[in-house]
mmCIF file of C-alpha atoms and ligand atoms in Angstrom:
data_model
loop_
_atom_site.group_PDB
_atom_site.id
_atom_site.type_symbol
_atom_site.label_atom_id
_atom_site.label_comp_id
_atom_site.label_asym_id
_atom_site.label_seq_id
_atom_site.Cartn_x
_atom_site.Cartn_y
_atom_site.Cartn_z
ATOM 1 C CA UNK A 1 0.000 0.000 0.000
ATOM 2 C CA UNK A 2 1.251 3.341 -0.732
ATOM 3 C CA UNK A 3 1.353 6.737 1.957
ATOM 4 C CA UNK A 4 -1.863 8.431 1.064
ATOM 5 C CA UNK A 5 -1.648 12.221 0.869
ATOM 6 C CA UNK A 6 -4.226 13.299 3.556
ATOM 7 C CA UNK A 7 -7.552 12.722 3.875
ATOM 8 C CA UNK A 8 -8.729 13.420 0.237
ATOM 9 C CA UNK A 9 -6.147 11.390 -1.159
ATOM 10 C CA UNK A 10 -7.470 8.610 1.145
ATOM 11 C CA UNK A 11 -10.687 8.904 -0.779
ATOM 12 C CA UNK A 12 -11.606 5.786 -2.976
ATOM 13 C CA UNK A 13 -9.131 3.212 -3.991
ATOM 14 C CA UNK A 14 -11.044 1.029 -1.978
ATOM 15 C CA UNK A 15 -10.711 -2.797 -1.837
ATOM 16 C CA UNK A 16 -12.489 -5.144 -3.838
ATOM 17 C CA UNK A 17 -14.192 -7.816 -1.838
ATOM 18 C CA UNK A 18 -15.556 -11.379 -2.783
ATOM 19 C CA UNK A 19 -18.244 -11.998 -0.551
ATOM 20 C CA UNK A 20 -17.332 -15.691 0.365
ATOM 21 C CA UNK A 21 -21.188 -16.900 1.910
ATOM 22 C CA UNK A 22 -22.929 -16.096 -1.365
ATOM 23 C CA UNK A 23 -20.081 -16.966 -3.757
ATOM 24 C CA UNK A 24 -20.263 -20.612 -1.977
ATOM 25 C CA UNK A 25 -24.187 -20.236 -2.372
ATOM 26 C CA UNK A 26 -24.086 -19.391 -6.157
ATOM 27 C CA UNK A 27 -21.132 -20.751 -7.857
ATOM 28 C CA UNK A 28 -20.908 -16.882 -8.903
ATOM 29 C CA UNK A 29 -17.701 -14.838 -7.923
ATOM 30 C CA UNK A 30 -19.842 -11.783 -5.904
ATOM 31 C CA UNK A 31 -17.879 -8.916 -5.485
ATOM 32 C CA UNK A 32 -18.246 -6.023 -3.400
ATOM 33 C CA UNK A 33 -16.860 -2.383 -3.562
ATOM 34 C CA UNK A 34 -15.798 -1.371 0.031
ATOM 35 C CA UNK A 35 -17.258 2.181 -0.091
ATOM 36 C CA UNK A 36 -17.769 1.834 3.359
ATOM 37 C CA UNK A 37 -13.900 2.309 4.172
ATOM 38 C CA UNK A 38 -13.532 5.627 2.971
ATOM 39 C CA UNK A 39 -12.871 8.607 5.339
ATOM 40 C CA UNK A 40 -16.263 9.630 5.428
ATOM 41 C CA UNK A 41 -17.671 5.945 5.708
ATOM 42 C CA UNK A 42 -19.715 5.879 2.562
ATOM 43 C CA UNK A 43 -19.472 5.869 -1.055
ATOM 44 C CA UNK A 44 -21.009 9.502 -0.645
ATOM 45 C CA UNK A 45 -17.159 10.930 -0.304
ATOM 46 C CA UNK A 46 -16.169 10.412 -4.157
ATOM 47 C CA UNK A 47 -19.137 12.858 -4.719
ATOM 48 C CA UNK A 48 -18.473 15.198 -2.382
ATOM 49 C CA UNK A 49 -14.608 15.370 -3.701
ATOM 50 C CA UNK A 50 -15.418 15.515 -7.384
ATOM 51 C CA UNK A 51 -17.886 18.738 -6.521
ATOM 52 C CA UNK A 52 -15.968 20.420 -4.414
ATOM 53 C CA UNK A 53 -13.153 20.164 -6.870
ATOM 54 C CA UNK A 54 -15.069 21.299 -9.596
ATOM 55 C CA UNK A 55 -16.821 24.310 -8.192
ATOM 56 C CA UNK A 56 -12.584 25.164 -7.211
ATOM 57 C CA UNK A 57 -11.600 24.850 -11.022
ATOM 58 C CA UNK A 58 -14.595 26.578 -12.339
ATOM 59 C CA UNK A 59 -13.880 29.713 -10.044
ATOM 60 C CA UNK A 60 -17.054 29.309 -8.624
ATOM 61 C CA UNK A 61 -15.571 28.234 -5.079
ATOM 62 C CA UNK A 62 -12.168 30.411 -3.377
ATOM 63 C CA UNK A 63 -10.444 30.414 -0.322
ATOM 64 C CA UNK A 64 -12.605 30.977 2.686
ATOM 65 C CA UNK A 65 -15.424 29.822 0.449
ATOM 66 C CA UNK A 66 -19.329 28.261 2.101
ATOM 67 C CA UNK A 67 -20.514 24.821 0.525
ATOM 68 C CA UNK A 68 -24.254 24.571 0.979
ATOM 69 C CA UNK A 69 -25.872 21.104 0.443
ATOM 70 C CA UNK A 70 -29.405 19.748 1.218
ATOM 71 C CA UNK A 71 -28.995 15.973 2.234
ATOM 72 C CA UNK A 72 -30.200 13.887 4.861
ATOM 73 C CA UNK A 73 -26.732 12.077 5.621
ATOM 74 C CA UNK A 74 -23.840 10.659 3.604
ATOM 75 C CA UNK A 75 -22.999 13.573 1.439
ATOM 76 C CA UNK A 76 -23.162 15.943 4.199
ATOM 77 C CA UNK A 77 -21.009 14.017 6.163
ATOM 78 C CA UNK A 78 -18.329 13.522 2.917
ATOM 79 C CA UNK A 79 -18.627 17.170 2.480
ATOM 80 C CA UNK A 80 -18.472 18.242 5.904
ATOM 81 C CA UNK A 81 -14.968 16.257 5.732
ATOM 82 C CA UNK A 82 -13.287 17.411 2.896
ATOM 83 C CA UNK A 83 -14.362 21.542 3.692
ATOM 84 C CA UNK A 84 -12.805 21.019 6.931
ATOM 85 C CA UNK A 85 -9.792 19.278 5.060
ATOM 86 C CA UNK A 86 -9.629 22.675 2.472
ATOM 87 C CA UNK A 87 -11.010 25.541 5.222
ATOM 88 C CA UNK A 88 -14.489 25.561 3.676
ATOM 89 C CA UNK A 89 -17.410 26.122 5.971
ATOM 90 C CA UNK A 90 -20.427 24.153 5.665
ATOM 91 C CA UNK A 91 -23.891 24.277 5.960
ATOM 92 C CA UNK A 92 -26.611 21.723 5.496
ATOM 93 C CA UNK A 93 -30.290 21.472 5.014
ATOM 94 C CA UNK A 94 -32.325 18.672 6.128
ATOM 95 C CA UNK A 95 -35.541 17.826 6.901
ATOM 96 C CA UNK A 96 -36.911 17.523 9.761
ATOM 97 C CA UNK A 97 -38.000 13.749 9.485
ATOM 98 C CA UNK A 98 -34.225 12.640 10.098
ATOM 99 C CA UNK A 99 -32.497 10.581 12.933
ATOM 100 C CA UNK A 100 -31.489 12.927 16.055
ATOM 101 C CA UNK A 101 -27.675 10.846 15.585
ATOM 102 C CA UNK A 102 -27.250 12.254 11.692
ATOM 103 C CA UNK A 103 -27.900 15.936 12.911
ATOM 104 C CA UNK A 104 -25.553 15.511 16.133
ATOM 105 C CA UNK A 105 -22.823 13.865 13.761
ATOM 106 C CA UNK A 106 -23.075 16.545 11.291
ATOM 107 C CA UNK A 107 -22.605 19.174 13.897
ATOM 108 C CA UNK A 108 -19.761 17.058 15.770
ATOM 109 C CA UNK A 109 -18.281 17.311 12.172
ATOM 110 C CA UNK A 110 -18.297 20.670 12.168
ATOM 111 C CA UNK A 111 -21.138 21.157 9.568
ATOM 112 C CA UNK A 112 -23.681 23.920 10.741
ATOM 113 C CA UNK A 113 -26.783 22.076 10.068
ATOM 114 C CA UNK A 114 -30.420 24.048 9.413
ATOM 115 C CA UNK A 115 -33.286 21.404 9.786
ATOM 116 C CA UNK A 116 -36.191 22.513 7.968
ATOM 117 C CA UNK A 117 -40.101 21.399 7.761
ATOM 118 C CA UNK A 118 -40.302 17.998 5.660
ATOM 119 C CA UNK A 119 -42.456 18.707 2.496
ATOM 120 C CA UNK A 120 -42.381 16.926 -0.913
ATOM 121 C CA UNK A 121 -40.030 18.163 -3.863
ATOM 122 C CA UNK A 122 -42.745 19.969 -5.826
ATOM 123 C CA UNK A 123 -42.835 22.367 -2.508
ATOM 124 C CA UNK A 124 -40.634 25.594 -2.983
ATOM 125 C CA UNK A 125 -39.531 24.982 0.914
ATOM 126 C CA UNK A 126 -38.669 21.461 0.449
ATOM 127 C CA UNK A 127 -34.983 21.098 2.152
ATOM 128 C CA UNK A 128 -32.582 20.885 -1.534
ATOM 129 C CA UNK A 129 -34.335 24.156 -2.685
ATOM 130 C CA UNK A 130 -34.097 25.880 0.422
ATOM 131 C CA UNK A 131 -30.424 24.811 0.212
ATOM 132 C CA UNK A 132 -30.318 26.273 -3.649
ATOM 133 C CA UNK A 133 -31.441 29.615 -2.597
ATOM 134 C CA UNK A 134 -29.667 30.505 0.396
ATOM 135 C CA UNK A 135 -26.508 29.470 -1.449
ATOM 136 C CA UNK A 136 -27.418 32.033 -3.991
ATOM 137 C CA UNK A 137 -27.389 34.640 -1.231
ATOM 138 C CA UNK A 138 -23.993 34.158 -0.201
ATOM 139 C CA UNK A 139 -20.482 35.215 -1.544
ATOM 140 C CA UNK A 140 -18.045 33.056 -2.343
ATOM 141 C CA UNK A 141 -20.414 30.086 -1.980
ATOM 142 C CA UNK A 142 -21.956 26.748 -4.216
ATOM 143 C CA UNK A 143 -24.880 24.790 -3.875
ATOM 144 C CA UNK A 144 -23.516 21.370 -4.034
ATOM 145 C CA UNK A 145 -26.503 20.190 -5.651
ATOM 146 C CA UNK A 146 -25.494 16.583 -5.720
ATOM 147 C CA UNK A 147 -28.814 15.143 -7.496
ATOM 148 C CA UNK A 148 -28.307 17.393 -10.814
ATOM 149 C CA UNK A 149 -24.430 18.419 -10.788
ATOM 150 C CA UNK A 150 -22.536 16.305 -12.843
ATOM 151 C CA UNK A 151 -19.594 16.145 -11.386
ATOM 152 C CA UNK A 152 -21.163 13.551 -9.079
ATOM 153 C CA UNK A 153 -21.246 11.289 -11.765
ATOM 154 C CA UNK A 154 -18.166 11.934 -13.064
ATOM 155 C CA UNK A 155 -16.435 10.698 -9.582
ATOM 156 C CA UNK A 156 -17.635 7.442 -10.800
ATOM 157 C CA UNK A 157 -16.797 7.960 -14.247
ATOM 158 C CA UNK A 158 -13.151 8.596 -13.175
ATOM 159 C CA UNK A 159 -12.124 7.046 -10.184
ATOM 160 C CA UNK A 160 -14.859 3.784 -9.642
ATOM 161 C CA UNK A 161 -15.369 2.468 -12.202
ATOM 162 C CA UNK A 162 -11.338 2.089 -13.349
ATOM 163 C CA UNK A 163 -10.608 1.049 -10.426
ATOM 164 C CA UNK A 164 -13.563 -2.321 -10.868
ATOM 165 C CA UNK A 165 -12.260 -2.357 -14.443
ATOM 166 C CA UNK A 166 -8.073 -2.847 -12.872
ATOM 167 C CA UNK A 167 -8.901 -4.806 -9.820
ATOM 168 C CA UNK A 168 -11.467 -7.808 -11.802
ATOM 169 C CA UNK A 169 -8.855 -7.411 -14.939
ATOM 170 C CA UNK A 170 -11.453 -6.615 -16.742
ATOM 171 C CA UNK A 171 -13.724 -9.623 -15.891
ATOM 172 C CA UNK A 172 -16.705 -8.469 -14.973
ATOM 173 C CA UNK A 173 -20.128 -9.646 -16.488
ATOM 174 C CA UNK A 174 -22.586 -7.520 -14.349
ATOM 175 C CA UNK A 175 -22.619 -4.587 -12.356
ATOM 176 C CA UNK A 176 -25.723 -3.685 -10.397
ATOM 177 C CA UNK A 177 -26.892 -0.998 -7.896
ATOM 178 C CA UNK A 178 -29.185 0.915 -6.753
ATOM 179 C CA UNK A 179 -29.519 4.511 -7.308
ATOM 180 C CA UNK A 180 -30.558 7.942 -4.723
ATOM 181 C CA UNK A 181 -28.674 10.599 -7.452
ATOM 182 C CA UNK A 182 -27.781 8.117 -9.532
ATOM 183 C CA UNK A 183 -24.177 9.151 -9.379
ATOM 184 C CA UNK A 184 -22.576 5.876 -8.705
ATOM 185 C CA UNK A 185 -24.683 3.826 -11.355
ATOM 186 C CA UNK A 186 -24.158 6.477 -13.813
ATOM 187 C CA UNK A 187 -20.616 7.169 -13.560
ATOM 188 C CA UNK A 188 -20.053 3.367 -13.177
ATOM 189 C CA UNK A 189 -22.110 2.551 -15.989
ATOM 190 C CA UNK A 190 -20.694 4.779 -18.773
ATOM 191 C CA UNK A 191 -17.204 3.581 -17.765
ATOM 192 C CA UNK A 192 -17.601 -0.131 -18.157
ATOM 193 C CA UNK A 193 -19.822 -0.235 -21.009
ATOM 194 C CA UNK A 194 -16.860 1.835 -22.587
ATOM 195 C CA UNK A 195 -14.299 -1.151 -21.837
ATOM 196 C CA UNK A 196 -17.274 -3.928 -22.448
ATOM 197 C CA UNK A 197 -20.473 -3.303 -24.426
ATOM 198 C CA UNK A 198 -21.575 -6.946 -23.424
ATOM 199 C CA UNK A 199 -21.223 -6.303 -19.670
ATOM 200 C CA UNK A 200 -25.336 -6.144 -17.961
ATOM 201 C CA UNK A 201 -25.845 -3.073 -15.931
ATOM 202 C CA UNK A 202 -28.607 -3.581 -13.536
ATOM 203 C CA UNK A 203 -30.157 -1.169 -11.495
ATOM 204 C CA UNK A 204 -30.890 -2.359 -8.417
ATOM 205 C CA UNK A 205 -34.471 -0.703 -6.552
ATOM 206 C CA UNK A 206 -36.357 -0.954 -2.790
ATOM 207 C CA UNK A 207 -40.076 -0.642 -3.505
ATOM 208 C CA UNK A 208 -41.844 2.581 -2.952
ATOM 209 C CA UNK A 209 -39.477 3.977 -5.759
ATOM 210 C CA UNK A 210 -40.303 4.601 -9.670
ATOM 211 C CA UNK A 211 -36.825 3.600 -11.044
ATOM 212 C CA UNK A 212 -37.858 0.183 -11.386
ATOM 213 C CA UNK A 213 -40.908 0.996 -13.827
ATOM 214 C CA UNK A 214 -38.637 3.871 -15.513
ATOM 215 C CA UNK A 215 -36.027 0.999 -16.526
ATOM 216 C CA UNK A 216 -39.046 -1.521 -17.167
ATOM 217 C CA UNK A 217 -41.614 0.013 -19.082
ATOM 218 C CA UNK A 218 -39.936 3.807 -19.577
ATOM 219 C CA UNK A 219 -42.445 5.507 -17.219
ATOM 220 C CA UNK A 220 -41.591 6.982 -13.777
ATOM 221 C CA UNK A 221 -44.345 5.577 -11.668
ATOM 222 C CA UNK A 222 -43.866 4.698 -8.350
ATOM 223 C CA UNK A 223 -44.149 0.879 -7.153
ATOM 224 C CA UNK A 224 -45.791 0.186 -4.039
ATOM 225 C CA UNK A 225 -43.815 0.750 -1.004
ATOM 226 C CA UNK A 226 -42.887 2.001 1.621
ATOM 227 C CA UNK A 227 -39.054 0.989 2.191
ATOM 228 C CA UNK A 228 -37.313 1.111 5.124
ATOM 229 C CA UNK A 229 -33.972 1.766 3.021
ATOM 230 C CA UNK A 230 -31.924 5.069 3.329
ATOM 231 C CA UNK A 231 -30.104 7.214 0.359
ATOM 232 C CA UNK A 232 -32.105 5.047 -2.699
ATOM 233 C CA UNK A 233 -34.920 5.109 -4.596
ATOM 234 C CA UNK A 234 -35.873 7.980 -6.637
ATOM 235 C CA UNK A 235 -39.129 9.260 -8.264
ATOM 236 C CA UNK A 236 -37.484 11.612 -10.493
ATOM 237 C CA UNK A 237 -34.779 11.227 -13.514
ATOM 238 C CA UNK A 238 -31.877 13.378 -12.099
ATOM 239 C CA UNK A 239 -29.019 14.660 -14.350
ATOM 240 C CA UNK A 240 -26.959 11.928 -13.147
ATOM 241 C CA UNK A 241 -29.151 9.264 -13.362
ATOM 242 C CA UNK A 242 -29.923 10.639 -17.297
ATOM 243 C CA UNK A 243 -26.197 9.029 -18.018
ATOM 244 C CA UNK A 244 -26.354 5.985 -17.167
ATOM 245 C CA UNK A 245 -26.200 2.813 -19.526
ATOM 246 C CA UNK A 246 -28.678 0.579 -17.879
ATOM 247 C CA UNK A 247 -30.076 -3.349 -19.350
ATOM 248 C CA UNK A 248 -32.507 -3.841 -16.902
ATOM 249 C CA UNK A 249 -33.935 -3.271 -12.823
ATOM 250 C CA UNK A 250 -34.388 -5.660 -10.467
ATOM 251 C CA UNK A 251 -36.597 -4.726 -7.498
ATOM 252 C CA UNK A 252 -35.477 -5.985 -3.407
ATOM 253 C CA UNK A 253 -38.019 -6.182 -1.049
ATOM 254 C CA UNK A 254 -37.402 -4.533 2.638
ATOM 255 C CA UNK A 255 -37.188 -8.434 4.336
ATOM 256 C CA UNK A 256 -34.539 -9.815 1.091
ATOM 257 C CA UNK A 257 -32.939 -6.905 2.465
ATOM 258 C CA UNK A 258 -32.961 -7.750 5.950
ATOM 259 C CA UNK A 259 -32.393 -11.328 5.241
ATOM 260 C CA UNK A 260 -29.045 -10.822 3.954
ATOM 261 C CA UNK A 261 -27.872 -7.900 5.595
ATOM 262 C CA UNK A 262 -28.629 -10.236 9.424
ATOM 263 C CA UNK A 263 -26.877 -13.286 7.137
ATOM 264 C CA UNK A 264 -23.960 -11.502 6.670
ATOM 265 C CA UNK A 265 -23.326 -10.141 9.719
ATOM 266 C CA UNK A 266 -24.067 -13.626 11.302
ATOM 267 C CA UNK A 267 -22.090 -15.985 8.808
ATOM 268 C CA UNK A 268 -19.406 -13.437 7.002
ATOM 269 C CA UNK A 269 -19.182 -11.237 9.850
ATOM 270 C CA UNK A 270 -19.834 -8.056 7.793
ATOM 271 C CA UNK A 271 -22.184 -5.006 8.803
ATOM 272 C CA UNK A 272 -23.819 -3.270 6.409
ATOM 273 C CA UNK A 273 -26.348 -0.646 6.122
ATOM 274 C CA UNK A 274 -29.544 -1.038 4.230
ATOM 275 C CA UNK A 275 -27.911 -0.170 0.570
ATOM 276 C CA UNK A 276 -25.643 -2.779 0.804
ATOM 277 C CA UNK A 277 -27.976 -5.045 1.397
ATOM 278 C CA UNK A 278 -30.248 -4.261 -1.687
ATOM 279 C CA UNK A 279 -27.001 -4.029 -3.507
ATOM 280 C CA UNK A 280 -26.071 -7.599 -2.502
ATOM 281 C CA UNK A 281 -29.553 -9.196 -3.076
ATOM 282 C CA UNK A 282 -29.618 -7.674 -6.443
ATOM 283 C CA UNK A 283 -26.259 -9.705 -7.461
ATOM 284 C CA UNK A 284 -27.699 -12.920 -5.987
ATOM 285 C CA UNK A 285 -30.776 -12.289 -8.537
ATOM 286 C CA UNK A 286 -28.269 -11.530 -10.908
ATOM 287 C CA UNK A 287 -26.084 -14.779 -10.468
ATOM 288 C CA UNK A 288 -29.110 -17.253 -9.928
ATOM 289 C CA UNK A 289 -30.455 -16.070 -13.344
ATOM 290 C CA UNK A 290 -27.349 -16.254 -15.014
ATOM 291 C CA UNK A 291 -25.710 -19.652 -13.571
ATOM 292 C CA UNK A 292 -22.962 -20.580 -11.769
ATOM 293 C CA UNK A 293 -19.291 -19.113 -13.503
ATOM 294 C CA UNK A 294 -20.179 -15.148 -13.954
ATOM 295 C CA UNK A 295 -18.111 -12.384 -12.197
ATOM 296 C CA UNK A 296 -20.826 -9.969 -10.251
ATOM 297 C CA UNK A 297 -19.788 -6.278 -9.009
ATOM 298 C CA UNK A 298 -21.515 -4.495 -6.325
ATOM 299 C CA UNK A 299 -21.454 -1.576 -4.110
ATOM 300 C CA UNK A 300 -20.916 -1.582 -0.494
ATOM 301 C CA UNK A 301 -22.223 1.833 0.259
ATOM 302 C CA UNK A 302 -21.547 2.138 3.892
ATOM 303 C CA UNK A 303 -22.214 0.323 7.123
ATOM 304 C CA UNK A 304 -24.263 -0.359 9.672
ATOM 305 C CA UNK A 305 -23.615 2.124 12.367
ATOM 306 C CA UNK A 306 -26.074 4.413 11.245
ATOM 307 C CA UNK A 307 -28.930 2.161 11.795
ATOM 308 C CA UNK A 308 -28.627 0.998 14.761
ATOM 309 C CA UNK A 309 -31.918 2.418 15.879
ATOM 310 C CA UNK A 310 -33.702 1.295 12.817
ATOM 311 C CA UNK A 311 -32.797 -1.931 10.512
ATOM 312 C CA UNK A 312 -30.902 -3.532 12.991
ATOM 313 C CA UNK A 313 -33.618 -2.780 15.933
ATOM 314 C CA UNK A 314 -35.965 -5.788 16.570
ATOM 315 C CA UNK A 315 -38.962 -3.878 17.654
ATOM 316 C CA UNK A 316 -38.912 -1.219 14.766
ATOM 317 C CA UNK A 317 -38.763 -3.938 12.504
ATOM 318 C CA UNK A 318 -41.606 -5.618 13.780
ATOM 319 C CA UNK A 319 -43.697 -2.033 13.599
ATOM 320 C CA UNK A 320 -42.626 -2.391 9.931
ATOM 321 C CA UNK A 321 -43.923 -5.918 9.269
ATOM 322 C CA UNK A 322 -40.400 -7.103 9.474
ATOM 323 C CA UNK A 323 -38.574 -9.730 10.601
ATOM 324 C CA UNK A 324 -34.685 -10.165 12.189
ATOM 325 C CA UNK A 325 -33.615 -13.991 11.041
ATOM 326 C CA UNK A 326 -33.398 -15.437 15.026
HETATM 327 N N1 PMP B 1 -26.377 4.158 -0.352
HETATM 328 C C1 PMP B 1 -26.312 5.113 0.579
HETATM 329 C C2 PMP B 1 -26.188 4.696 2.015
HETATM 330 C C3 PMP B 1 -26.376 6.467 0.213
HETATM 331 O O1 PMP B 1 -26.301 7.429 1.158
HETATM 332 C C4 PMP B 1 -26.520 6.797 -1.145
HETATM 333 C C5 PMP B 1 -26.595 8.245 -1.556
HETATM 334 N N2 PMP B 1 -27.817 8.877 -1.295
HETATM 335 C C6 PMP B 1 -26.610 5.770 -2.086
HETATM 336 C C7 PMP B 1 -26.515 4.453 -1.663
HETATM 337 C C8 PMP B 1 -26.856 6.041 -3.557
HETATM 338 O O2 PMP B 1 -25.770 6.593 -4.206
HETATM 339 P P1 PMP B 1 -26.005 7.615 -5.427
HETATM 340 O O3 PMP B 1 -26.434 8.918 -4.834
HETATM 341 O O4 PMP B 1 -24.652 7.695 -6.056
HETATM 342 O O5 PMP B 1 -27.041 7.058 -6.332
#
């Protein structure tokens, strides 16, 4: 292993894991992207890099400068990192439906952190426009404005996707997973459809979320949910999502979800948040349809220590219909 410059150059170049339970199961090589081991614990830090970087070339953001963001969690916390990192300040909108833990870390982080009513998208007060428009008001600030601004993508684009492509050798037959901007499915996407037209892209969706019918039939409706799942599903075609290079969806219900993310924990040992586990049902879909012998990629957006209170909580589950494997 090289000496990594500093926390931003400690950002991506993550391992490459075969998950050994459901390799065994499948006969399928099932490989997971350890997103989780980046500084800010999710895959959310590429992102958060890439826009920060870009809003520096473009001018846009100088010395001194204020990133604004509205998110409910990983980018914040990715962004909140790499402005302390650079001497940004940072300031985050989020709606007032969130976990009392993912405002306190924020603020820990050193984010200042503005929770606002919860209303739907279509509402000019929702949390990301709020976020839009007192960026405007600033000086020297950006809107990060993660679900349209490219640059989120193009993390993907340029730093994982390459590295799947080095680290398989190029022996990859699908790639599948689910999408909240769409940034790591798009970025991922174009990149290893460039290097293998044949490989399947599939996005991977929690119910409750229209991405699923988009991919399907073309048409944005939403499928019947809710999900307990945090940071996917989508009911809009975002910017990023627009460039990805997709084959087909695959939808994951809340308890496949639970199922494997209690099975790995208990038999592999790992502990993953929600993501993950739709992420990792998704390639077992993938390899059962496709037969033993195929090379599956995945993400492995963060872990588990997030949800503590919720997906790995016995009694919330059971308010949710759900069940913990015993
Ligand atoms: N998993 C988690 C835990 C996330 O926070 C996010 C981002 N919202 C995603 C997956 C989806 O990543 P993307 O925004 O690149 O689609």
């Amino acid at each position: 292993m090289p000496i990594l410059k500093g926390l931003t150059g400690s950002i991506g170049n993550t391992p490459l894991i075969r998950i050994d339970s459901l390799s065994e199961e499948t006969g399928c090589e099932i490989l997971g992207k350890a997103e989780f081991m980046n500084p800010g614990g999710s895959v959310k830090d590429r992102a958060a890099l890439w826009m920060i970087e870009a809003a520096e070339a473009s001018g846009a953001l100088k010395k001194g400068g204020t990133v604004v963001e509205g998110t409910a969690g990983n980018t914040g916390i990715g962004l909140a990192h790499v402005c302390n990192s650079r001497g940004y300040k940072t300031i985050i909108y989020m709606p007032d439906n969130q976990s009392a833990e993912k405002v306190n870390l924020l603020k820990t982080l050193g984010a200042e952190v503005r929770v606002v009513p919860t209303v739907p998208y279509a509402n000019e007060d929702n949390f990301q426009k709020q976020a839009g428009r007192f960026a405007a008001t600033l000086d020297n600030a950006i809107w990060a404005n993660q679900f349209d601004n490219t640059a989120n993508a193009l993390s993907h684009y340029e730093s994982t996707g390459p590295e799947i492509w080095a680290q398989t050798d190029g022996k990859v037959d699908v790639f599948t997973c689910a999408v909240g901007t769409g940034g790591t499915l798009a970025g991922t996407s174009a990149f290893l459809k460039e290097q293998n037209p044949n490989m399947q892209i599939i996005l991977a969706d929690p119910m409750g979320s229209a991405l699923f019918n988009w991919v399907s039939t073309g048409e944005a409706t939403m499928t019947p949910g809710p999900s307990i799942t945090e940071g996917i599903g989508n009911s809009r075609i975002t910017e990023n999502l627009k460039q990805a290079v997709i084959d087909s969806a695959v939808q994951v219900t809340d308890q496949e979800m639970v199922d494997m993310v209690y099975r790995l924990l208990r038999e592999d040992g790992w502990f993953f948040g929600s993501s993950s586990g739709i992420n990792l049902g998704a390639a077992v879909k993938a390899a059962k349809s496709l037969g033993p012998g195929h090379t599956i990629v995945t993400i492995l957006c963060d872990d588990g220590g997030k949800y503590q209170s919720r997906l790995y909580n016995d009694e919330f589950l059971a308010q949710q219909g759900l069940t913990s494997p015993s």
